[in-house]
Amino acid sequence: MSQAMSGEQPGGAASAPLRLPANFVPRFYRGGSRLGPFRRIATGPYDGEDWVGSTTQALGAPEGLGPSRLADGRLLAEAVAADPEGFLGPDHVAAFGTSTELLVKLLDPDERLAVHYHPDQEFARIHLGCAHGKTEAWVVLDAPADGAVHLGFREEVSAEALAALSQAQDSVAMLAALNRVPVQAGDAILVPAGVPHAVGAGVFAVELQEPTDWSLMLEHAGLDLGEGGEWHLGLGPDMALAAVDRSGWTPERLAELRLPAPLPLAPGVARLLPERADPFFRAESVSAGALLAAAFSVLVCVDGELALVDEAGGRTVMTAGESVLLPYRYGRCALEGSGRAVRCLPPPTDSAAVTGAR
C-alpha cells in the first residue's frame, strides 16, 4: 500500500486512512486456505477468521485475542477512546458513545461450520448483560460451484422438537431441517439474530456483525470451544434454546434478507444489504467514481487497485487483499482506479432511535 498510513493528529486521532494488518483469530474449525493468499500472508490450519477493525475480545480465547492493532501497534479501541469524535464523528458519539458499533471479519471456512445462532439485543441485555446481540451479514467473495449456506428452519419447530434436536446432536437431521441456500461471489445475505445457520465449506466472505462474539451452538458434539467454553454460554440449555428463532423461513421470507442485485446509490456506490440491516450496519460496493462522505468505515479491497484521493489531493493506493480504516476526520474522498472494495459502516445515527442508544 503506497503512502504512509500514519497522519495522526494530536490526541491520537487520524487524518489519513489507517492500514489494518491481518488479525487472525484461530477457531475450532479448519480454515484459511483462501484467506492466506488473499491477504498475502501465511496462515495456520485454523486461521479461518481475520478480524478486521475489531474492538471485540474473542470468547474462550486468551485476553487480547480479537481486538485489532493499527500498524503503529496501538489497539484500535485505544485510538478511538483517545479521540472518539475524530474517529467516529460527533453525531455517532452522541448516538452510540465510543462504541464503533461494528465488527468486520474475513471468514474462510475450509469445512462446514457447525449449526449455530446468536442472541438478539433484548436477549443479550437481559441474560448476558450486554447492549449488543449479534445480527450479522455475509458478502460472498468466492464460493465453490456447489457453495451454499444453511439458513433458518424450513418449517416452524416446536420448543420440544428443538430440545430433542439439540439433545440428539444429529447433524444430518439438523441440516435437513434448515434451508440450503446456494451462494456465489457477489451475493450478500443478512442473518438476523436468533436464526440458526451454518456456512458451507469454501464460502469466503466479508462478514459484518454487531461488535460481540456471542455464539450459541445448536450443533456442538465434539467441538473444542476453548477454555471454559460451553455451547450455551453458561446460560444452561433451556435458556440458551429460548434464543433460537423457531419460525419457518419460507422462500419469500428468505428473499427479504437479500437484494436481487446491488442497488445503485450514487456513481461508483451500490447498497449490498436490504434496509432492515441498517439498524445494525451497512455494506456498500464502491469503485471508481465514488465520492465517499466523511464516516468511520472499514474498506476491504476485493479486486484490482483503488486510489483514495482526499480533498487536498493526497492519494492512498490499496490493492486486492488490503483493508483500511477511514476515520471520520479523514473527511471526504474520491475513488479512482479499476478495483472494487466492500465498504463496511456502522448504523446511521438515526438508528439509535430504532434500536435504543447503546
mmCIF file of C-alpha atoms in Angstrom:
data_model
loop_
_atom_site.group_PDB
_atom_site.id
_atom_site.type_symbol
_atom_site.label_atom_id
_atom_site.label_comp_id
_atom_site.label_asym_id
_atom_site.label_seq_id
_atom_site.Cartn_x
_atom_site.Cartn_y
_atom_site.Cartn_z
ATOM 1 C CA MET A 1 0.000 0.000 0.000
ATOM 2 C CA SER A 2 1.508 3.306 -1.028
ATOM 3 C CA GLN A 3 1.670 6.446 1.105
ATOM 4 C CA ALA A 4 2.438 6.325 4.799
ATOM 5 C CA MET A 5 -0.668 5.429 6.750
ATOM 6 C CA SER A 6 0.017 7.450 9.855
ATOM 7 C CA GLY A 7 -1.289 11.023 9.752
ATOM 8 C CA GLU A 8 -2.042 11.031 13.463
ATOM 9 C CA GLN A 9 -3.318 14.263 14.920
ATOM 10 C CA PRO A 10 -2.548 15.375 18.476
ATOM 11 C CA GLY A 11 -4.612 13.352 20.904
ATOM 12 C CA GLY A 12 -4.420 10.163 18.860
ATOM 13 C CA ALA A 13 -6.934 10.888 16.067
ATOM 14 C CA ALA A 14 -6.035 10.122 12.469
ATOM 15 C CA SER A 15 -6.439 12.301 9.407
ATOM 16 C CA ALA A 16 -5.442 9.637 6.893
ATOM 17 C CA PRO A 17 -6.551 6.086 6.073
ATOM 18 C CA LEU A 18 -5.116 3.622 8.578
ATOM 19 C CA ARG A 19 -3.848 0.284 7.368
ATOM 20 C CA LEU A 20 -5.391 -2.695 9.166
ATOM 21 C CA PRO A 21 -2.870 -5.565 9.368
ATOM 22 C CA ALA A 22 -4.106 -9.144 9.330
ATOM 23 C CA ASN A 23 -5.587 -10.117 12.697
ATOM 24 C CA PHE A 24 -6.141 -13.874 12.628
ATOM 25 C CA VAL A 25 -8.257 -15.351 15.413
ATOM 26 C CA PRO A 26 -7.862 -19.165 15.445
ATOM 27 C CA ARG A 27 -11.137 -21.022 15.904
ATOM 28 C CA PHE A 28 -12.220 -24.632 16.400
ATOM 29 C CA TYR A 29 -12.761 -25.261 12.670
ATOM 30 C CA ARG A 30 -10.261 -25.605 9.853
ATOM 31 C CA GLY A 31 -9.940 -22.601 7.593
ATOM 32 C CA GLY A 32 -7.736 -20.031 5.921
ATOM 33 C CA SER A 33 -6.786 -21.625 2.600
ATOM 34 C CA ARG A 34 -8.230 -18.695 0.616
ATOM 35 C CA LEU A 35 -7.650 -16.071 3.285
ATOM 36 C CA GLY A 36 -3.866 -16.502 3.309
ATOM 37 C CA PRO A 37 -3.377 -15.865 -0.419
ATOM 38 C CA PHE A 38 -5.932 -13.032 -0.324
ATOM 39 C CA ARG A 39 -4.057 -11.268 2.486
ATOM 40 C CA ARG A 40 -0.698 -12.394 1.073
ATOM 41 C CA ILE A 41 0.406 -13.865 4.393
ATOM 42 C CA ALA A 42 0.883 -17.388 5.713
ATOM 43 C CA THR A 43 -1.977 -18.878 7.707
ATOM 44 C CA GLY A 44 -2.228 -21.805 10.085
ATOM 45 C CA PRO A 45 -4.752 -24.632 9.666
ATOM 46 C CA TYR A 46 -7.287 -22.948 11.978
ATOM 47 C CA ASP A 47 -6.847 -19.349 10.787
ATOM 48 C CA GLY A 48 -10.263 -19.115 9.151
ATOM 49 C CA GLU A 49 -11.103 -15.678 10.554
ATOM 50 C CA ASP A 50 -9.383 -12.328 10.149
ATOM 51 C CA TRP A 51 -10.985 -9.773 12.481
ATOM 52 C CA VAL A 52 -10.691 -6.501 10.575
ATOM 53 C CA GLY A 53 -11.196 -3.283 12.509
ATOM 54 C CA SER A 54 -12.161 -5.122 15.693
ATOM 55 C CA THR A 55 -12.637 -3.777 19.210
ATOM 56 C CA THR A 56 -14.099 -7.128 20.341
ATOM 57 C CA GLN A 57 -12.468 -9.733 22.597
ATOM 58 C CA ALA A 58 -12.859 -13.320 21.327
ATOM 59 C CA LEU A 59 -14.704 -15.551 23.779
ATOM 60 C CA GLY A 60 -12.848 -18.572 25.112
ATOM 61 C CA ALA A 61 -9.556 -17.106 23.894
ATOM 62 C CA PRO A 62 -6.550 -15.550 25.659
ATOM 63 C CA GLU A 63 -7.011 -11.941 26.681
ATOM 64 C CA GLY A 64 -6.144 -9.628 23.818
ATOM 65 C CA LEU A 65 -7.101 -12.028 21.037
ATOM 66 C CA GLY A 66 -9.661 -10.378 18.803
ATOM 67 C CA PRO A 67 -9.044 -6.607 19.105
ATOM 68 C CA SER A 68 -7.251 -5.063 16.126
ATOM 69 C CA ARG A 69 -3.968 -3.240 16.350
ATOM 70 C CA LEU A 70 -3.091 -0.470 13.982
ATOM 71 C CA ALA A 71 0.149 -0.518 12.026
ATOM 72 C CA ASP A 72 1.832 1.603 14.717
ATOM 73 C CA GLY A 73 0.990 -1.000 17.378
ATOM 74 C CA ARG A 74 -1.868 0.828 19.104
ATOM 75 C CA LEU A 75 -5.079 -1.009 19.787
ATOM 76 C CA LEU A 76 -7.860 0.390 17.651
ATOM 77 C CA ALA A 77 -10.030 0.635 20.767
ATOM 78 C CA GLU A 78 -7.385 2.784 22.486
ATOM 79 C CA ALA A 79 -7.053 5.060 19.476
ATOM 80 C CA VAL A 80 -10.822 5.550 19.303
ATOM 81 C CA ALA A 81 -11.067 6.198 23.037
ATOM 82 C CA ALA A 82 -8.344 8.866 22.783
ATOM 83 C CA ASP A 83 -10.355 10.852 20.222
ATOM 84 C CA PRO A 84 -13.833 9.413 19.682
ATOM 85 C CA GLU A 85 -15.129 12.331 17.647
ATOM 86 C CA GLY A 86 -12.085 12.264 15.396
ATOM 87 C CA PHE A 87 -12.584 8.603 14.620
ATOM 88 C CA LEU A 88 -16.342 8.227 14.834
ATOM 89 C CA GLY A 89 -17.754 11.696 14.288
ATOM 90 C CA PRO A 90 -19.785 13.846 16.699
ATOM 91 C CA ASP A 91 -23.182 12.509 15.609
ATOM 92 C CA HIS A 92 -22.081 8.897 16.086
ATOM 93 C CA VAL A 93 -20.687 9.658 19.539
ATOM 94 C CA ALA A 94 -23.896 11.442 20.507
ATOM 95 C CA ALA A 95 -25.953 8.432 19.410
ATOM 96 C CA PHE A 96 -23.763 5.477 20.402
ATOM 97 C CA GLY A 97 -20.969 6.750 22.612
ATOM 98 C CA THR A 98 -17.462 5.437 21.925
ATOM 99 C CA SER A 99 -18.620 2.060 20.562
ATOM 100 C CA THR A 100 -17.728 1.598 16.908
ATOM 101 C CA GLU A 101 -20.969 -0.464 16.602
ATOM 102 C CA LEU A 102 -19.238 -2.716 14.075
ATOM 103 C CA LEU A 103 -17.158 -5.863 13.787
ATOM 104 C CA VAL A 104 -15.830 -6.757 10.334
ATOM 105 C CA LYS A 105 -14.313 -10.151 9.578
ATOM 106 C CA LEU A 106 -12.941 -12.067 6.659
ATOM 107 C CA LEU A 107 -14.489 -15.523 7.020
ATOM 108 C CA ASP A 108 -12.895 -18.507 5.276
ATOM 109 C CA PRO A 109 -14.002 -21.962 6.471
ATOM 110 C CA ASP A 110 -12.368 -24.988 4.869
ATOM 111 C CA GLU A 111 -15.074 -27.171 6.406
ATOM 112 C CA ARG A 112 -18.755 -26.592 7.019
ATOM 113 C CA LEU A 113 -19.334 -24.575 10.143
ATOM 114 C CA ALA A 114 -21.406 -26.146 12.892
ATOM 115 C CA VAL A 115 -25.036 -25.083 13.084
ATOM 116 C CA HIS A 116 -25.269 -22.170 15.491
ATOM 117 C CA TYR A 117 -27.173 -18.977 16.246
ATOM 118 C CA HIS A 118 -26.726 -15.684 18.039
ATOM 119 C CA PRO A 119 -28.755 -13.801 20.659
ATOM 120 C CA ASP A 120 -30.631 -10.648 19.748
ATOM 121 C CA GLN A 121 -30.161 -7.372 21.597
ATOM 122 C CA GLU A 122 -33.031 -7.894 24.022
ATOM 123 C CA PHE A 123 -31.867 -11.385 24.987
ATOM 124 C CA ALA A 124 -28.263 -10.186 25.339
ATOM 125 C CA ARG A 125 -29.287 -7.260 27.515
ATOM 126 C CA ILE A 126 -31.410 -9.369 29.851
ATOM 127 C CA HIS A 127 -29.351 -12.551 30.076
ATOM 128 C CA LEU A 128 -25.796 -11.566 29.105
ATOM 129 C CA GLY A 129 -25.597 -8.029 30.453
ATOM 130 C CA CYS A 130 -24.612 -6.652 27.066
ATOM 131 C CA ALA A 131 -26.191 -3.958 24.896
ATOM 132 C CA HIS A 132 -25.391 -5.825 21.679
ATOM 133 C CA GLY A 133 -26.637 -9.087 20.272
ATOM 134 C CA LYS A 134 -25.127 -10.460 17.101
ATOM 135 C CA THR A 135 -27.040 -9.845 13.924
ATOM 136 C CA GLU A 136 -24.625 -10.420 11.056
ATOM 137 C CA ALA A 137 -24.343 -10.467 7.260
ATOM 138 C CA TRP A 138 -22.234 -12.187 4.635
ATOM 139 C CA VAL A 139 -20.851 -10.547 1.489
ATOM 140 C CA VAL A 140 -19.596 -13.508 -0.532
ATOM 141 C CA LEU A 141 -16.233 -13.032 -2.264
ATOM 142 C CA ASP A 142 -15.758 -16.583 -3.541
ATOM 143 C CA ALA A 143 -17.526 -19.925 -3.369
ATOM 144 C CA PRO A 144 -17.203 -23.347 -4.974
ATOM 145 C CA ALA A 145 -19.644 -24.355 -7.700
ATOM 146 C CA ASP A 146 -21.793 -26.122 -5.114
ATOM 147 C CA GLY A 147 -21.261 -23.457 -2.441
ATOM 148 C CA ALA A 148 -24.116 -22.959 -0.010
ATOM 149 C CA VAL A 149 -25.147 -21.691 3.384
ATOM 150 C CA HIS A 150 -27.819 -23.188 5.610
ATOM 151 C CA LEU A 151 -30.193 -20.573 6.986
ATOM 152 C CA GLY A 152 -33.397 -20.718 9.015
ATOM 153 C CA PHE A 153 -35.746 -23.613 9.692
ATOM 154 C CA ARG A 154 -37.741 -24.720 6.664
ATOM 155 C CA GLU A 155 -40.820 -25.153 8.844
ATOM 156 C CA GLU A 156 -41.716 -23.962 12.323
ATOM 157 C CA VAL A 157 -40.131 -26.119 15.027
ATOM 158 C CA SER A 158 -41.757 -26.570 18.424
ATOM 159 C CA ALA A 159 -39.787 -25.945 21.605
ATOM 160 C CA GLU A 160 -39.984 -29.679 22.372
ATOM 161 C CA ALA A 161 -38.713 -30.655 18.925
ATOM 162 C CA LEU A 162 -35.886 -28.117 19.175
ATOM 163 C CA ALA A 163 -34.808 -29.513 22.549
ATOM 164 C CA ALA A 164 -34.853 -33.038 21.133
ATOM 165 C CA LEU A 165 -32.817 -31.913 18.106
ATOM 166 C CA SER A 166 -30.233 -30.303 20.370
ATOM 167 C CA GLN A 167 -30.010 -33.309 22.653
ATOM 168 C CA ALA A 168 -29.733 -35.860 19.828
ATOM 169 C CA GLN A 169 -26.885 -33.986 18.090
ATOM 170 C CA ASP A 170 -27.910 -35.497 14.761
ATOM 171 C CA SER A 171 -26.112 -33.346 12.178
ATOM 172 C CA VAL A 172 -27.982 -34.858 9.250
ATOM 173 C CA ALA A 173 -31.332 -34.074 10.852
ATOM 174 C CA MET A 174 -30.249 -30.526 11.722
ATOM 175 C CA LEU A 175 -29.196 -29.712 8.167
ATOM 176 C CA ALA A 176 -32.340 -31.324 6.792
ATOM 177 C CA ALA A 177 -34.418 -29.005 8.983
ATOM 178 C CA LEU A 178 -32.672 -25.896 7.606
ATOM 179 C CA ASN A 179 -32.935 -24.179 4.237
ATOM 180 C CA ARG A 180 -29.990 -24.860 1.951
ATOM 181 C CA VAL A 181 -29.263 -21.591 0.123
ATOM 182 C CA PRO A 182 -26.839 -21.757 -2.830
ATOM 183 C CA VAL A 183 -24.415 -18.806 -2.935
ATOM 184 C CA GLN A 184 -21.880 -17.400 -5.347
ATOM 185 C CA ALA A 185 -19.465 -14.491 -5.455
ATOM 186 C CA GLY A 186 -21.340 -11.202 -5.202
ATOM 187 C CA ASP A 187 -24.187 -12.461 -3.024
ATOM 188 C CA ALA A 188 -24.943 -10.566 0.170
ATOM 189 C CA ILE A 189 -27.233 -12.002 2.849
ATOM 190 C CA LEU A 190 -28.463 -10.614 6.158
ATOM 191 C CA VAL A 191 -28.578 -13.098 9.055
ATOM 192 C CA PRO A 192 -30.905 -11.857 11.817
ATOM 193 C CA ALA A 193 -30.015 -12.755 15.389
ATOM 194 C CA GLY A 194 -31.675 -15.966 16.544
ATOM 195 C CA VAL A 195 -31.844 -17.580 13.111
ATOM 196 C CA PRO A 196 -29.904 -20.893 13.064
ATOM 197 C CA HIS A 197 -27.326 -21.074 10.312
ATOM 198 C CA ALA A 198 -24.129 -22.658 9.030
ATOM 199 C CA VAL A 199 -21.694 -21.502 6.353
ATOM 200 C CA GLY A 200 -20.597 -24.179 3.909
ATOM 201 C CA ALA A 201 -17.000 -25.184 3.196
ATOM 202 C CA GLY A 202 -15.204 -22.896 0.781
ATOM 203 C CA VAL A 203 -17.558 -19.928 1.127
ATOM 204 C CA PHE A 204 -15.190 -16.973 1.533
ATOM 205 C CA ALA A 205 -16.899 -13.784 2.706
ATOM 206 C CA VAL A 206 -16.640 -10.371 4.269
ATOM 207 C CA GLU A 207 -18.740 -10.682 7.414
ATOM 208 C CA LEU A 208 -20.334 -7.711 9.167
ATOM 209 C CA GLN A 209 -21.562 -8.148 12.725
ATOM 210 C CA GLU A 210 -22.602 -6.357 15.840
ATOM 211 C CA PRO A 211 -19.431 -5.975 17.938
ATOM 212 C CA THR A 212 -19.706 -9.129 20.067
ATOM 213 C CA ASP A 213 -18.585 -12.755 19.940
ATOM 214 C CA TRP A 214 -21.817 -14.269 21.281
ATOM 215 C CA SER A 215 -22.437 -17.656 19.640
ATOM 216 C CA LEU A 216 -24.731 -20.433 20.819
ATOM 217 C CA MET A 217 -24.075 -23.831 19.287
ATOM 218 C CA LEU A 218 -27.036 -25.921 18.217
ATOM 219 C CA GLU A 219 -24.566 -28.456 16.814
ATOM 220 C CA HIS A 220 -21.820 -28.918 19.383
ATOM 221 C CA ALA A 221 -20.851 -32.579 19.788
ATOM 222 C CA GLY A 222 -17.075 -32.941 19.720
ATOM 223 C CA LEU A 223 -16.304 -29.239 19.378
ATOM 224 C CA ASP A 224 -13.422 -27.652 21.265
ATOM 225 C CA LEU A 225 -14.922 -24.319 22.292
ATOM 226 C CA GLY A 226 -11.866 -23.086 24.149
ATOM 227 C CA GLU A 227 -11.065 -22.689 27.812
ATOM 228 C CA GLY A 228 -14.278 -22.653 29.819
ATOM 229 C CA GLY A 229 -16.294 -22.770 26.609
ATOM 230 C CA GLU A 230 -19.861 -24.038 26.762
ATOM 231 C CA TRP A 231 -22.221 -24.244 23.823
ATOM 232 C CA HIS A 232 -24.869 -22.429 25.879
ATOM 233 C CA LEU A 233 -22.552 -19.641 27.182
ATOM 234 C CA GLY A 234 -23.201 -20.748 30.748
ATOM 235 C CA LEU A 235 -26.905 -19.965 30.478
ATOM 236 C CA GLY A 236 -27.995 -23.589 30.618
ATOM 237 C CA PRO A 237 -29.569 -25.479 27.713
ATOM 238 C CA ASP A 238 -33.158 -24.385 28.292
ATOM 239 C CA MET A 239 -32.365 -20.680 28.481
ATOM 240 C CA ALA A 240 -29.971 -20.855 25.525
ATOM 241 C CA LEU A 241 -32.534 -22.571 23.313
ATOM 242 C CA ALA A 242 -35.020 -19.811 24.124
ATOM 243 C CA ALA A 243 -32.899 -17.508 21.949
ATOM 244 C CA VAL A 244 -33.490 -19.603 18.803
ATOM 245 C CA ASP A 245 -35.828 -18.315 16.110
ATOM 246 C CA ARG A 246 -38.015 -21.415 15.719
ATOM 247 C CA SER A 247 -40.205 -19.953 12.990
ATOM 248 C CA GLY A 248 -40.339 -21.293 9.459
ATOM 249 C CA TRP A 249 -38.354 -19.387 6.858
ATOM 250 C CA THR A 250 -40.187 -19.714 3.556
ATOM 251 C CA PRO A 251 -38.523 -18.757 0.247
ATOM 252 C CA GLU A 252 -40.443 -15.480 0.423
ATOM 253 C CA ARG A 253 -39.072 -14.652 3.873
ATOM 254 C CA LEU A 254 -35.550 -15.625 2.855
ATOM 255 C CA ALA A 255 -35.805 -13.311 -0.143
ATOM 256 C CA GLU A 256 -36.295 -10.390 2.266
ATOM 257 C CA LEU A 257 -32.775 -10.974 3.617
ATOM 258 C CA ARG A 258 -31.059 -10.042 0.371
ATOM 259 C CA LEU A 259 -31.330 -7.680 -2.560
ATOM 260 C CA PRO A 260 -31.952 -9.051 -6.072
ATOM 261 C CA ALA A 261 -28.825 -7.146 -7.147
ATOM 262 C CA PRO A 262 -26.647 -4.368 -5.699
ATOM 263 C CA LEU A 263 -28.726 -1.186 -5.548
ATOM 264 C CA PRO A 264 -27.004 1.864 -7.098
ATOM 265 C CA LEU A 265 -26.960 4.811 -4.702
ATOM 266 C CA ALA A 266 -24.569 7.161 -6.496
ATOM 267 C CA PRO A 267 -21.809 6.890 -9.109
ATOM 268 C CA GLY A 268 -19.494 4.085 -8.000
ATOM 269 C CA VAL A 269 -21.584 3.218 -4.925
ATOM 270 C CA ALA A 270 -24.146 0.431 -4.538
ATOM 271 C CA ARG A 271 -26.031 -0.821 -1.474
ATOM 272 C CA LEU A 272 -25.426 -4.515 -0.775
ATOM 273 C CA LEU A 273 -27.901 -5.269 2.027
ATOM 274 C CA PRO A 274 -31.622 -4.585 2.473
ATOM 275 C CA GLU A 275 -32.726 -1.653 4.599
ATOM 276 C CA ARG A 276 -33.643 -3.939 7.510
ATOM 277 C CA ALA A 277 -29.865 -4.304 8.093
ATOM 278 C CA ASP A 278 -29.435 -0.559 8.695
ATOM 279 C CA PRO A 279 -30.110 -0.562 12.466
ATOM 280 C CA PHE A 280 -27.056 -2.845 12.793
ATOM 281 C CA PHE A 281 -24.612 -1.999 9.975
ATOM 282 C CA ARG A 282 -24.366 -1.091 6.309
ATOM 283 C CA ALA A 283 -22.389 -2.547 3.407
ATOM 284 C CA GLU A 284 -21.634 -0.957 0.055
ATOM 285 C CA SER A 285 -19.752 -1.926 -3.070
ATOM 286 C CA VAL A 286 -17.539 1.014 -4.039
ATOM 287 C CA SER A 287 -15.447 1.603 -7.146
ATOM 288 C CA ALA A 288 -14.053 4.349 -9.381
ATOM 289 C CA GLY A 289 -16.212 7.463 -9.484
ATOM 290 C CA ALA A 290 -17.411 7.091 -5.905
ATOM 291 C CA LEU A 291 -17.316 10.118 -3.626
ATOM 292 C CA LEU A 292 -17.353 8.848 -0.050
ATOM 293 C CA ALA A 293 -18.672 11.135 2.667
ATOM 294 C CA ALA A 294 -16.766 11.515 5.915
ATOM 295 C CA ALA A 295 -17.598 8.499 8.089
ATOM 296 C CA PHE A 296 -15.957 5.858 10.231
ATOM 297 C CA SER A 297 -15.744 2.880 7.892
ATOM 298 C CA VAL A 298 -13.690 -0.157 7.003
ATOM 299 C CA LEU A 299 -12.751 -0.741 3.364
ATOM 300 C CA VAL A 300 -11.744 -4.188 2.146
ATOM 301 C CA CYS A 301 -10.324 -4.080 -1.379
ATOM 302 C CA VAL A 302 -11.607 -7.238 -3.046
ATOM 303 C CA ASP A 303 -10.465 -6.732 -6.628
ATOM 304 C CA GLY A 304 -7.838 -4.779 -8.552
ATOM 305 C CA GLU A 305 -6.417 -1.481 -7.322
ATOM 306 C CA LEU A 306 -8.080 1.632 -5.940
ATOM 307 C CA ALA A 307 -6.733 5.071 -5.119
ATOM 308 C CA LEU A 308 -8.355 7.067 -2.325
ATOM 309 C CA VAL A 309 -7.975 10.763 -3.141
ATOM 310 C CA ASP A 310 -8.612 13.187 -0.285
ATOM 311 C CA GLU A 311 -9.779 16.789 -0.604
ATOM 312 C CA ALA A 312 -6.188 18.065 -0.514
ATOM 313 C CA GLY A 313 -5.223 15.776 -3.400
ATOM 314 C CA GLY A 314 -3.375 13.220 -1.285
ATOM 315 C CA ARG A 315 -3.538 9.707 -2.679
ATOM 316 C CA THR A 316 -3.560 6.361 -0.884
ATOM 317 C CA VAL A 317 -3.466 3.252 -3.063
ATOM 318 C CA MET A 318 -4.848 -0.078 -1.910
ATOM 319 C CA THR A 319 -4.842 -3.366 -3.779
ATOM 320 C CA ALA A 320 -6.893 -6.554 -3.519
ATOM 321 C CA GLY A 321 -6.486 -8.163 -0.108
ATOM 322 C CA GLU A 322 -5.693 -4.935 1.742
ATOM 323 C CA SER A 323 -8.004 -3.261 4.217
ATOM 324 C CA VAL A 324 -8.017 0.241 5.629
ATOM 325 C CA LEU A 325 -9.947 2.133 8.259
ATOM 326 C CA LEU A 326 -11.242 5.556 7.301
ATOM 327 C CA PRO A 327 -11.662 7.784 10.356
ATOM 328 C CA TYR A 328 -14.349 10.457 10.287
ATOM 329 C CA ARG A 329 -11.704 13.196 10.448
ATOM 330 C CA TYR A 330 -10.172 11.981 7.193
ATOM 331 C CA GLY A 331 -13.113 13.657 5.502
ATOM 332 C CA ARG A 332 -14.470 13.053 2.043
ATOM 333 C CA CYS A 333 -12.533 11.117 -0.534
ATOM 334 C CA ALA A 334 -12.924 10.131 -4.169
ATOM 335 C CA LEU A 335 -12.082 6.715 -5.584
ATOM 336 C CA GLU A 336 -10.056 6.183 -8.742
ATOM 337 C CA GLY A 337 -8.732 3.052 -10.423
ATOM 338 C CA SER A 338 -10.006 -0.237 -11.772
ATOM 339 C CA GLY A 339 -10.632 -2.030 -8.480
ATOM 340 C CA ARG A 340 -13.554 -2.566 -6.147
ATOM 341 C CA ALA A 341 -13.929 -2.566 -2.383
ATOM 342 C CA VAL A 342 -16.554 -3.516 0.171
ATOM 343 C CA ARG A 343 -17.219 -0.548 2.436
ATOM 344 C CA CYS A 344 -18.481 -1.525 5.891
ATOM 345 C CA LEU A 345 -20.170 1.121 8.013
ATOM 346 C CA PRO A 346 -21.883 1.266 11.408
ATOM 347 C CA PRO A 347 -25.595 2.041 11.562
ATOM 348 C CA PRO A 348 -26.698 5.564 10.702
ATOM 349 C CA THR A 349 -27.097 7.724 13.765
ATOM 350 C CA ASP A 350 -30.888 7.849 13.463
ATOM 351 C CA SER A 351 -30.855 4.078 14.089
ATOM 352 C CA ALA A 352 -30.295 4.880 17.764
ATOM 353 C CA ALA A 353 -33.947 5.890 17.886
ATOM 354 C CA VAL A 354 -34.922 2.485 16.491
ATOM 355 C CA THR A 355 -32.653 0.186 18.486
ATOM 356 C CA GLY A 356 -32.121 2.382 21.527
ATOM 357 C CA ALA A 357 -28.865 4.194 22.185
ATOM 358 C CA ARG A 358 -26.344 1.664 23.400
#
